[in-house]
Short mmCIF file of C-alpha atoms and ligand atoms in Angstrom, two decimals:
data_model
loop_
_atom_site.label_atom_id
_atom_site.label_comp_id
_atom_site.label_asym_id
_atom_site.label_seq_id
_atom_site.Cartn_x
_atom_site.Cartn_y
_atom_site.Cartn_z
CA MET A 1 116.65 81.67 58.97
CA ARG A 2 115.33 85.23 58.91
CA ASP A 3 117.66 88.15 59.66
CA VAL A 4 117.03 90.86 62.21
CA ILE A 5 119.12 93.95 62.93
CA VAL A 6 118.67 95.30 66.45
CA VAL A 7 120.01 98.85 66.94
CA GLY A 8 121.00 99.61 70.54
CA GLY A 9 122.60 97.34 73.15
CA GLY A 10 120.78 98.58 76.26
CA LEU A 11 118.44 96.23 78.10
CA ALA A 12 115.66 96.70 75.53
CA GLY A 13 117.87 95.74 72.59
CA LEU A 14 119.54 92.95 74.53
CA ALA A 15 116.17 91.48 75.54
CA ALA A 16 114.87 91.60 71.95
CA THR A 17 118.12 89.96 70.80
CA ALA A 18 117.95 87.20 73.41
CA ALA A 19 114.30 86.43 72.64
CA LEU A 20 114.71 86.42 68.86
CA GLY A 21 118.04 84.56 68.98
CA GLY A 22 116.41 81.95 71.21
CA ALA A 23 113.52 81.66 68.73
CA GLY A 24 115.85 80.82 65.82
CA TYR A 25 116.36 84.22 64.18
CA ARG A 26 119.79 85.36 63.04
CA VAL A 27 120.30 88.62 64.96
CA ARG A 28 122.93 91.33 64.51
CA LEU A 29 123.01 93.71 67.46
CA LEU A 30 124.58 97.08 66.62
CA GLU A 31 125.76 99.09 69.63
CA SER A 32 127.45 102.45 69.16
CA ARG A 33 129.49 102.28 72.37
CA ALA A 34 132.35 99.93 73.24
CA PHE A 35 130.25 98.11 75.84
CA LEU A 36 126.74 96.77 76.36
CA GLY A 37 124.10 97.77 78.88
CA GLY A 38 123.29 101.36 77.86
CA ARG A 39 122.09 103.21 80.95
CA ALA A 40 122.45 100.12 83.17
CA THR A 41 126.12 99.44 82.76
CA SER A 42 129.59 99.57 84.30
CA TYR A 43 133.01 100.80 83.22
CA PRO A 44 136.51 101.37 84.60
CA LEU A 45 136.56 104.19 87.15
CA PRO A 46 137.61 107.29 85.15
CA GLY A 47 141.04 108.57 86.12
CA ALA A 48 141.90 105.55 88.29
CA ASN A 49 145.44 104.14 88.13
CA ASP A 50 144.07 100.65 88.26
CA SER A 51 141.90 99.92 85.19
CA THR A 52 140.47 96.84 86.91
CA GLU A 53 138.46 99.09 89.24
CA ILE A 54 135.04 98.78 87.66
CA ILE A 55 132.06 100.84 88.82
CA ASP A 56 128.40 100.85 87.80
CA ASN A 57 127.30 104.13 86.25
CA CYS A 58 124.80 104.10 89.10
CA GLN A 59 123.47 101.52 91.52
CA HIS A 60 120.57 99.72 89.86
CA VAL A 61 117.85 98.07 91.91
CA LEU A 62 115.20 95.58 90.87
CA LEU A 63 112.32 94.07 92.76
CA ARG A 64 111.07 90.48 92.69
CA CYS A 65 108.05 91.69 90.74
CA CYS A 66 110.38 92.45 87.77
CA VAL A 67 109.54 89.07 86.27
CA ASN A 68 110.69 89.82 82.72
CA LEU A 69 114.04 91.21 83.81
CA LEU A 70 114.58 88.08 85.90
CA ASP A 71 113.56 85.96 82.92
CA PHE A 72 116.10 87.83 80.77
CA TYR A 73 118.85 87.17 83.33
CA GLN A 74 117.84 83.51 83.23
CA ARG A 75 118.18 83.43 79.44
CA LEU A 76 121.74 84.74 79.87
CA GLY A 77 122.42 82.26 82.70
CA VAL A 78 123.24 85.01 85.21
CA SER A 79 120.27 84.84 87.62
CA ASP A 80 122.53 83.58 90.39
CA ARG A 81 124.43 86.88 90.30
CA ILE A 82 121.43 88.77 91.68
CA GLU A 83 121.21 88.85 95.47
CA PHE A 84 117.85 89.52 97.10
CA HIS A 85 117.44 91.55 100.29
CA ARG A 86 114.36 91.23 102.50
CA GLU A 87 114.83 94.20 104.83
CA PHE A 88 114.65 97.91 103.99
CA SER A 89 116.27 100.33 106.47
CA PHE A 90 114.82 103.83 106.78
CA VAL A 91 117.33 106.08 108.58
CA GLU A 92 116.47 109.46 110.11
CA PRO A 93 118.96 112.29 110.53
CA GLY A 94 120.57 111.45 113.87
CA GLY A 95 120.89 107.80 112.91
CA ARG A 96 117.68 106.19 114.19
CA VAL A 97 116.90 103.13 112.02
CA SER A 98 113.47 101.61 111.24
CA THR A 99 113.16 98.34 109.34
CA LEU A 100 110.47 97.38 106.85
CA LYS A 101 110.14 93.67 106.13
CA SER A 102 107.53 91.04 105.46
CA GLY A 103 105.96 89.42 108.54
CA LEU A 104 103.56 86.61 109.37
CA PHE A 105 100.39 87.90 107.70
CA PRO A 106 99.63 87.02 104.08
CA ALA A 107 99.61 89.69 101.35
CA PRO A 108 98.44 92.43 101.26
CA ALA A 109 98.83 92.63 105.07
CA HIS A 110 102.39 91.22 105.15
CA PHE A 111 103.99 94.50 106.27
CA THR A 112 101.55 95.07 109.16
CA GLU A 113 103.86 94.22 112.10
CA ALA A 114 106.87 96.07 110.65
CA PHE A 115 104.75 99.04 109.60
CA ILE A 116 103.29 99.46 113.10
CA ARG A 117 106.85 99.54 114.49
CA LEU A 118 108.21 102.20 112.07
CA LYS A 119 109.59 104.97 114.27
CA PHE A 120 109.68 107.77 111.73
CA LEU A 121 105.88 108.01 111.37
CA ASP A 122 103.30 108.63 114.07
CA LEU A 123 99.94 106.95 114.53
CA LYS A 124 98.02 109.54 112.52
CA ASP A 125 100.46 109.21 109.60
CA LYS A 126 100.14 105.42 109.69
CA ILE A 127 96.34 105.34 109.85
CA GLY A 128 96.24 107.70 106.86
CA ILE A 129 98.69 105.57 104.88
CA GLY A 130 96.71 102.42 105.70
CA ARG A 131 93.52 104.09 104.45
CA ALA A 132 95.23 105.25 101.26
CA LEU A 133 96.65 101.79 100.53
CA LEU A 134 93.19 100.27 100.86
CA ALA A 135 91.82 102.92 98.50
CA LEU A 136 94.67 102.32 96.05
CA ARG A 137 93.86 98.62 95.95
CA HIS A 138 90.31 99.40 94.95
CA GLU A 139 90.84 102.49 92.76
CA ARG A 140 93.56 101.01 90.59
CA ARG A 141 90.77 99.21 88.74
CA SER A 142 87.90 101.66 89.14
CA ARG A 143 89.48 105.04 88.30
CA THR A 144 90.00 106.21 84.78
CA ASP A 145 91.85 109.47 85.49
CA LEU A 146 95.08 108.08 86.93
CA ASP A 147 97.16 109.19 83.94
CA ARG A 148 95.66 112.68 84.10
CA ILE A 149 96.34 113.53 87.75
CA THR A 150 99.64 113.62 89.63
CA MET A 151 100.44 111.30 92.50
CA LEU A 152 100.51 114.34 94.77
CA ASP A 153 96.95 115.25 93.67
CA TRP A 154 95.82 111.79 94.69
CA LEU A 155 97.67 111.80 98.01
CA GLN A 156 96.15 115.16 98.88
CA GLU A 157 92.72 113.88 97.88
CA LYS A 158 93.33 111.05 100.37
CA ARG A 159 94.30 113.63 103.05
CA GLN A 160 97.75 112.23 103.71
CA THR A 161 99.71 114.07 106.41
CA PRO A 162 102.72 116.13 105.25
CA ARG A 163 105.02 113.73 107.11
CA ALA A 164 103.45 110.65 105.47
CA ILE A 165 103.89 112.29 102.07
CA GLU A 166 107.52 113.29 102.69
CA ARG A 167 108.80 110.31 104.60
CA PHE A 168 106.79 107.46 103.10
CA TRP A 169 105.23 108.16 99.71
CA ARG A 170 107.91 110.51 98.38
CA GLN A 171 110.73 108.39 99.77
CA VAL A 172 109.54 105.27 97.97
CA LEU A 173 108.16 106.73 94.75
CA VAL A 174 110.72 109.35 93.72
CA SER A 175 113.39 106.64 93.62
CA ALA A 176 111.15 104.10 91.91
CA ILE A 177 109.80 106.40 89.18
CA ASN A 178 112.59 108.99 89.05
CA GLU A 179 110.19 111.88 89.24
CA ASP A 180 108.79 114.20 91.89
CA LEU A 181 105.31 113.51 93.26
CA ASP A 182 103.92 116.71 91.77
CA ARG A 183 105.18 115.78 88.27
CA MET A 184 104.48 112.04 88.28
CA ALA A 185 101.26 110.57 86.88
CA ALA A 186 99.37 108.75 89.65
CA LEU A 187 99.18 105.71 87.35
CA HIS A 188 102.87 104.94 87.95
CA GLY A 189 102.69 105.45 91.71
CA PHE A 190 99.77 103.03 91.81
CA GLN A 191 101.70 100.43 89.86
CA VAL A 192 104.74 100.61 92.16
CA PHE A 193 102.67 100.25 95.31
CA TRP A 194 100.38 97.58 93.91
CA LEU A 195 103.03 95.32 92.36
CA GLY A 196 105.88 96.10 94.73
CA PHE A 197 104.09 96.37 98.06
CA LEU A 198 100.64 94.79 98.01
CA ALA A 199 100.25 92.08 95.36
CA ALA A 200 102.50 89.40 96.91
CA SER A 201 104.39 89.12 100.19
CA ASN A 202 107.81 88.78 98.53
CA SER A 203 107.39 91.13 95.54
CA TYR A 204 109.12 94.02 97.41
CA GLU A 205 112.36 92.06 97.87
CA MET A 206 115.19 94.12 96.45
CA GLY A 207 117.60 92.53 93.98
CA LEU A 208 121.12 93.90 93.59
CA ALA A 209 123.71 92.58 91.18
CA ALA A 210 126.61 90.97 93.02
CA VAL A 211 128.88 91.75 90.05
CA PRO A 212 129.37 94.93 88.00
CA LEU A 213 126.31 95.40 85.79
CA GLY A 214 128.32 95.00 82.59
CA ASP A 215 129.37 91.48 83.63
CA LEU A 216 125.74 90.38 83.38
CA TYR A 217 125.83 90.84 79.61
CA SER A 218 129.34 89.50 78.92
CA SER A 219 130.16 87.47 75.82
CA ASP A 220 130.08 84.23 77.88
CA ALA A 221 126.45 84.91 78.63
CA TRP A 222 125.63 85.04 74.91
CA SER A 223 127.46 81.89 73.91
CA SER A 224 124.43 79.72 74.68
CA ILE A 225 122.13 81.68 72.33
CA PRO A 226 122.82 80.67 68.72
CA GLY A 227 122.58 83.06 65.79
CA VAL A 228 123.45 86.21 67.77
CA ASN A 229 126.23 88.49 66.59
CA ILE A 230 127.08 91.51 68.75
CA GLU A 231 128.86 94.38 67.01
CA LEU A 232 130.25 97.05 69.33
CA ARG A 233 131.34 100.53 68.19
CA SER A 234 128.75 100.26 65.40
CA ALA A 235 126.59 103.36 65.32
CA ALA A 236 123.56 103.18 63.06
CA GLU A 237 123.27 106.50 61.24
CA ARG A 238 119.97 106.28 59.45
CA LEU A 239 117.22 103.88 58.50
CA ILE A 240 116.64 104.04 54.76
CA PRO A 241 113.09 103.42 53.51
CA ASN A 242 112.34 101.14 50.59
CA GLY A 243 108.72 101.10 49.46
CA ARG A 244 106.47 100.85 52.53
CA GLY A 245 109.19 99.46 54.77
CA ALA A 246 112.88 99.87 55.52
CA GLY A 247 115.45 98.71 52.98
CA CYS A 248 118.60 99.00 55.05
CA VAL A 249 120.31 100.85 57.86
CA LEU A 250 123.42 102.94 57.24
CA VAL A 251 126.39 102.09 59.49
CA ASP A 252 129.62 104.00 58.81
CA GLY A 253 128.27 104.72 55.34
CA ARG A 254 127.64 101.00 54.62
CA ALA A 255 124.15 99.71 53.87
CA GLU A 256 123.34 96.87 56.26
CA LYS A 257 120.28 94.83 55.32
CA ALA A 258 117.93 92.54 57.21
CA ASP A 259 114.37 91.25 56.99
CA PHE A 260 113.37 93.09 60.18
CA TYR A 261 114.75 96.04 62.15
CA VAL A 262 114.29 96.70 65.88
CA LEU A 263 115.24 100.23 66.95
CA ALA A 264 116.07 100.08 70.66
CA VAL A 265 117.62 103.52 71.13
CA PRO A 266 116.55 106.30 73.53
CA PHE A 267 113.67 108.48 72.30
CA GLU A 268 115.88 111.49 71.61
CA ARG A 269 117.82 109.46 69.01
CA ILE A 270 114.78 108.49 66.94
CA PRO A 271 114.33 111.72 64.91
CA ALA A 272 117.87 111.47 63.46
CA LEU A 273 117.88 107.69 63.07
CA ALA A 274 114.43 107.17 61.62
CA PRO A 275 112.81 110.47 60.56
CA ASP A 276 110.59 108.60 58.09
CA LEU A 277 108.71 106.93 60.94
CA GLY A 278 107.10 110.32 61.56
CA LEU A 279 106.88 109.79 65.33
CA ASP A 280 105.60 112.70 67.40
CA LEU A 281 107.79 112.68 70.52
CA GLY A 282 106.96 116.23 71.61
CA GLY A 283 105.46 115.10 74.92
CA PHE A 284 108.69 113.47 76.11
CA SER A 285 111.20 115.15 78.42
CA HIS A 286 113.99 113.86 80.68
CA ALA A 287 114.43 113.44 84.43
CA PRO A 288 117.98 113.21 85.85
CA ILE A 289 119.63 110.89 88.39
CA THR A 290 122.87 111.62 90.23
CA GLY A 291 125.11 108.89 91.60
CA ILE A 292 127.84 109.78 94.11
CA HIS A 293 130.58 107.24 94.75
CA LEU A 294 132.61 107.75 97.94
CA TRP A 295 135.61 105.75 99.17
CA PHE A 296 136.63 106.16 102.84
CA ASP A 297 139.68 104.96 104.73
CA ARG A 298 137.47 103.01 107.17
CA PRO A 299 133.94 101.57 107.38
CA ILE A 300 131.25 104.18 107.96
CA THR A 301 128.28 101.79 108.24
CA ASP A 302 127.51 98.10 108.42
CA LEU A 303 124.05 98.41 106.85
CA PRO A 304 123.97 96.86 103.35
CA HIS A 305 121.78 99.74 102.13
CA ALA A 306 119.47 102.35 103.55
CA THR A 307 117.01 104.98 102.46
CA LEU A 308 117.86 108.33 104.05
CA LEU A 309 115.00 110.58 105.19
CA ASP A 310 114.49 114.35 104.95
CA ARG A 311 117.65 115.19 102.98
CA THR A 312 118.83 115.47 99.36
CA ILE A 313 120.54 112.06 99.32
CA GLN A 314 117.85 109.40 99.07
CA TRP A 315 119.70 106.08 99.13
CA MET A 316 122.98 104.68 100.39
CA PHE A 317 124.34 101.39 99.05
CA ASN A 318 127.25 99.74 100.81
CA LYS A 319 129.44 98.52 97.95
CA GLY A 320 132.42 97.30 99.94
CA GLU A 321 132.73 96.69 103.67
CA GLY A 322 131.24 100.07 104.53
CA ARG A 323 134.25 101.87 103.03
CA TYR A 324 132.96 102.24 99.49
CA VAL A 325 129.40 103.59 99.44
CA GLN A 326 127.27 104.74 96.57
CA LEU A 327 124.65 107.42 97.11
CA VAL A 328 121.74 107.99 94.76
CA VAL A 329 119.57 111.05 94.19
CA SER A 330 116.65 110.54 91.80
CA ALA A 331 114.89 113.43 90.04
CA SER A 332 118.11 115.29 90.94
CA ARG A 333 117.40 118.61 89.20
CA SER A 334 118.72 120.54 92.22
CA LEU A 335 122.20 119.02 91.70
CA LEU A 336 122.56 119.48 87.95
CA GLU A 337 124.05 122.98 88.08
CA MET A 338 126.01 122.35 91.29
CA PRO A 339 129.79 121.96 90.83
CA ARG A 340 130.97 118.40 91.50
CA ASN A 341 133.03 119.37 94.56
CA ASP A 342 129.96 121.00 96.08
CA VAL A 343 127.93 117.84 95.41
CA ILE A 344 130.60 115.81 97.23
CA ALA A 345 130.67 118.30 100.14
CA LEU A 346 126.86 118.15 100.41
CA ALA A 347 126.94 114.36 100.34
CA LEU A 348 129.56 114.20 103.10
CA ARG A 349 127.67 116.69 105.24
CA GLU A 350 124.41 114.80 104.92
CA LEU A 351 125.96 111.37 105.28
CA ALA A 352 127.55 112.38 108.58
CA GLU A 353 124.07 113.14 109.94
CA PHE A 354 123.03 109.54 109.36
CA PHE A 355 126.32 107.75 109.97
CA PRO A 356 128.43 109.64 112.57
CA ALA A 357 131.52 107.54 111.68
CA VAL A 358 131.79 109.72 108.56
CA ARG A 359 133.06 112.58 110.74
CA ASP A 360 136.25 110.71 111.68
CA ALA A 361 136.72 108.94 108.36
CA LYS A 362 139.01 110.28 105.66
CA LEU A 363 137.58 110.50 102.16
CA GLU A 364 140.08 108.78 99.87
CA LYS A 365 138.35 109.42 96.57
CA ALA A 366 135.02 110.43 95.13
CA HIS A 367 133.30 110.23 91.78
CA VAL A 368 130.06 111.93 90.74
CA VAL A 369 127.92 110.73 87.82
CA LYS A 370 125.21 113.14 86.69
CA GLU A 371 122.92 111.28 84.28
CA VAL A 372 120.99 114.21 82.85
CA ARG A 373 118.96 111.96 80.55
CA ALA A 374 118.46 109.14 83.02
CA THR A 375 114.82 108.40 82.17
CA PHE A 376 111.82 110.06 80.61
CA SER A 377 109.75 112.17 82.96
CA ALA A 378 106.64 110.11 83.76
CA CYS A 379 104.32 113.11 83.71
CA PRO A 380 100.51 113.02 83.42
CA GLY A 381 99.22 112.45 79.91
CA LEU A 382 102.34 110.75 78.58
CA GLU A 383 101.02 107.17 78.55
CA GLU A 384 98.94 107.94 75.45
CA ALA A 385 102.01 109.30 73.66
CA ARG A 386 104.22 106.26 74.30
CA PRO A 387 104.38 104.37 70.99
CA ALA A 388 103.82 100.63 70.71
CA ALA A 389 106.38 98.30 69.12
CA ARG A 390 104.78 98.36 65.67
CA THR A 391 105.46 101.36 63.43
CA ILE A 392 104.10 102.58 60.12
CA MET A 393 106.80 100.48 58.44
CA PRO A 394 105.82 96.79 58.52
CA ASN A 395 109.40 95.56 59.04
CA VAL A 396 110.49 98.19 61.63
CA PHE A 397 109.78 97.89 65.36
CA LEU A 398 110.51 100.03 68.40
CA ALA A 399 111.85 99.02 71.79
CA GLY A 400 113.15 101.05 74.73
CA ASP A 401 111.99 101.97 78.21
CA TRP A 402 110.10 104.93 76.72
CA THR A 403 107.86 102.83 74.47
CA ARG A 404 104.50 101.51 75.68
CA SER A 405 105.78 98.65 77.80
CA GLY A 406 103.13 98.86 80.54
CA TRP A 407 105.89 99.86 83.00
CA PRO A 408 107.65 103.12 83.84
CA ALA A 409 111.26 103.74 82.72
CA THR A 410 113.00 100.89 84.49
CA MET A 411 115.10 97.86 83.61
CA GLU A 412 111.89 95.77 83.73
CA GLY A 413 110.18 98.26 81.39
CA ALA A 414 113.13 98.10 78.98
CA VAL A 415 113.17 94.27 78.92
CA ARG A 416 109.39 94.12 78.46
CA SER A 417 109.67 96.52 75.53
CA GLY A 418 112.37 94.33 73.97
CA TYR A 419 110.21 91.24 74.36
CA LEU A 420 107.19 93.09 72.94
CA ALA A 421 109.23 94.14 69.90
CA ALA A 422 110.44 90.54 69.48
CA GLU A 423 106.83 89.33 69.63
CA ALA A 424 105.87 91.89 66.97
CA VAL A 425 108.69 90.63 64.72
CA THR A 426 107.46 87.04 64.99
CA GLU A 427 103.88 88.15 64.25
CA ALA A 428 105.02 90.07 61.16
CA ASP A 429 106.93 86.95 60.15
CA GLY A 430 103.75 84.86 60.37
CA ALA A 431 104.99 82.72 63.27
CA ALA A 432 103.73 84.56 66.35
CA ARG A 433 105.53 83.80 69.62
CA ARG A 434 104.98 85.11 73.16
CA PHE A 435 107.95 86.26 75.24
CA VAL A 436 106.45 88.71 77.76
CA LEU A 437 105.62 87.18 81.12
CA PRO A 438 102.50 88.63 82.77
CA ASP A 439 102.82 90.79 85.89
CA ILE A 440 102.45 88.90 89.17
CA ALA A 441 98.92 90.30 89.62
C1 LIG B 1 121.58 106.71 86.83
C2 LIG B 1 120.47 105.74 86.56
C3 LIG B 1 119.95 104.95 87.57
C4 LIG B 1 118.91 104.08 87.29
N1 LIG B 1 118.45 103.27 88.28
C5 LIG B 1 117.56 102.31 87.98
C6 LIG B 1 117.17 101.34 88.96
O1 LIG B 1 117.65 101.35 90.10
N2 LIG B 1 116.28 100.39 88.60
C7 LIG B 1 115.74 100.33 87.35
O2 LIG B 1 114.95 99.42 87.08
N3 LIG B 1 116.08 101.24 86.39
C8 LIG B 1 116.97 102.22 86.68
N4 LIG B 1 117.34 103.12 85.73
C9 LIG B 1 116.65 103.09 84.42
C10 LIG B 1 117.23 102.00 83.52
O3 LIG B 1 118.64 102.05 83.51
C11 LIG B 1 116.72 102.24 82.10
O4 LIG B 1 115.31 102.35 82.11
C12 LIG B 1 117.09 101.13 81.14
O5 LIG B 1 118.42 100.71 81.31
C13 LIG B 1 116.88 101.65 79.71
O6 LIG B 1 117.24 100.66 78.78
P1 LIG B 1 117.01 100.91 77.22
O7 LIG B 1 117.56 99.72 76.52
O8 LIG B 1 115.61 101.30 76.97
O9 LIG B 1 117.88 102.21 76.85
P2 LIG B 1 119.45 102.44 76.94
O10 LIG B 1 120.00 101.75 78.13
O11 LIG B 1 119.66 103.90 76.83
O12 LIG B 1 120.04 101.72 75.66
C14 LIG B 1 120.10 102.31 74.40
C15 LIG B 1 121.38 101.87 73.73
O13 LIG B 1 121.37 102.33 72.36
C16 LIG B 1 122.69 102.72 72.04
N5 LIG B 1 122.56 103.61 70.87
C17 LIG B 1 122.03 104.84 70.81
N6 LIG B 1 122.04 105.30 69.55
C18 LIG B 1 122.59 104.32 68.80
C19 LIG B 1 122.86 104.20 67.41
N7 LIG B 1 122.58 105.18 66.56
N8 LIG B 1 123.42 103.05 66.95
C20 LIG B 1 123.73 102.04 67.81
N9 LIG B 1 123.49 102.12 69.15
C21 LIG B 1 122.92 103.24 69.62
C22 LIG B 1 123.17 103.40 73.30
O14 LIG B 1 124.58 103.49 73.33
C23 LIG B 1 122.62 102.46 74.37
O15 LIG B 1 123.53 101.42 74.68
C24 LIG B 1 118.36 104.00 85.98
C25 LIG B 1 118.89 104.80 84.97
C26 LIG B 1 119.94 105.65 85.24
C27 LIG B 1 120.51 106.47 84.13
#
């Protein structure tokens, strides 16, 4: 049995561990925190009297086209804890609801009936969007500049109306990519619309965990994968070179050795952990996400979730009978400097515009999570700078949503990167295996 040390217990490290453990490697996973999941995790509500009240750091959403993430959940035996939703509600200020769902036509025309009925766009907006989607289908293969232009550049080139840009393209893409349209490479916008909206009639279906995120990676889940040892509160300090490769990793001053090392930490940790890899990460920067948890004394909505138009808050998720809701703002730079009480006041003000019951409800508690380093900013030109799994050291590999996974910074991207790193380990070991499942189209 060959030994592997995986540093980092986010989805990338967990996926590499599951794949390599399943392939017969002996894997030690070192995670600096007291729990697994990294940026997709859950923990007891800070300051709550009852420590059993567990919240996700932020609502996480997947789509059916996240085939590797779903495969990872299957490896852990937790696929049945993901519930899929087939209807998206778009709510306008004032409360008018439009529903997007798949209809009778086959892909890519499966949204036709629902799209025609959307109330928040007019005919001109819809004709323009239809034209742009047809162009996207064709240009995703023919254009070579998609990583050099922004999504907004492309939408303007396609003469999209301001309302179509604000209420349709921005509403979908800012949440999916966690970046504004004028900062996001068109490449990523294309991928979301192609895989999520056009490639298959069910690929848009939204998966939400029915349990706290952390429960998906519990120790029970790992019991079926032999050879895996998870070590929490174990921060790797530095990778020590030995000849051309790495000789060990320092953990609390101890030298921990393995045949192979997978570094699955966020990009900002790499310079301190592995300076000898000489990676140039100058092109990377962060984009923030803010999650706002609100508990009311009565239900304020019976929708399971909704995307909210024309305001700061972009999504509402109903986490408990309409009384506990979680609001999400992606690319939330405007909220970073705002005091938490002001964020809560803004959220209540806006929410009342969509769900009038908020006006009579009493807010029982609130919790704001500002994830300043939520994801990397998917700006034009960055694709080239994203490193592959292999490094200049033959026994050291990289994983993480920021590496060249073929996906933007998402749970699917993180799992793909973990599988890619695991594949690279098996290749270096002379027994190449494939773990990455191809995209649906
Ligand atoms: C608020 C928020 C909302 C999001 N919403 C969505 C969503 O709806 N859908 C979606 O697909 N994606 C979403 N994402 C993105 C998604 O969470 C990430 O892309 C993904 O979880 C990244 O996984 P990772 O393993 O690459 O990195 P991380 O999750 O950051 O994992 C890295 C791990 O390494 C550990 N670590 C760091 N340094 C060391 C060290 N020296 N030694 C040991 N361990 C170390 C960290 O503690 C961490 O656990 C969201 C992210 C945030 C923050």
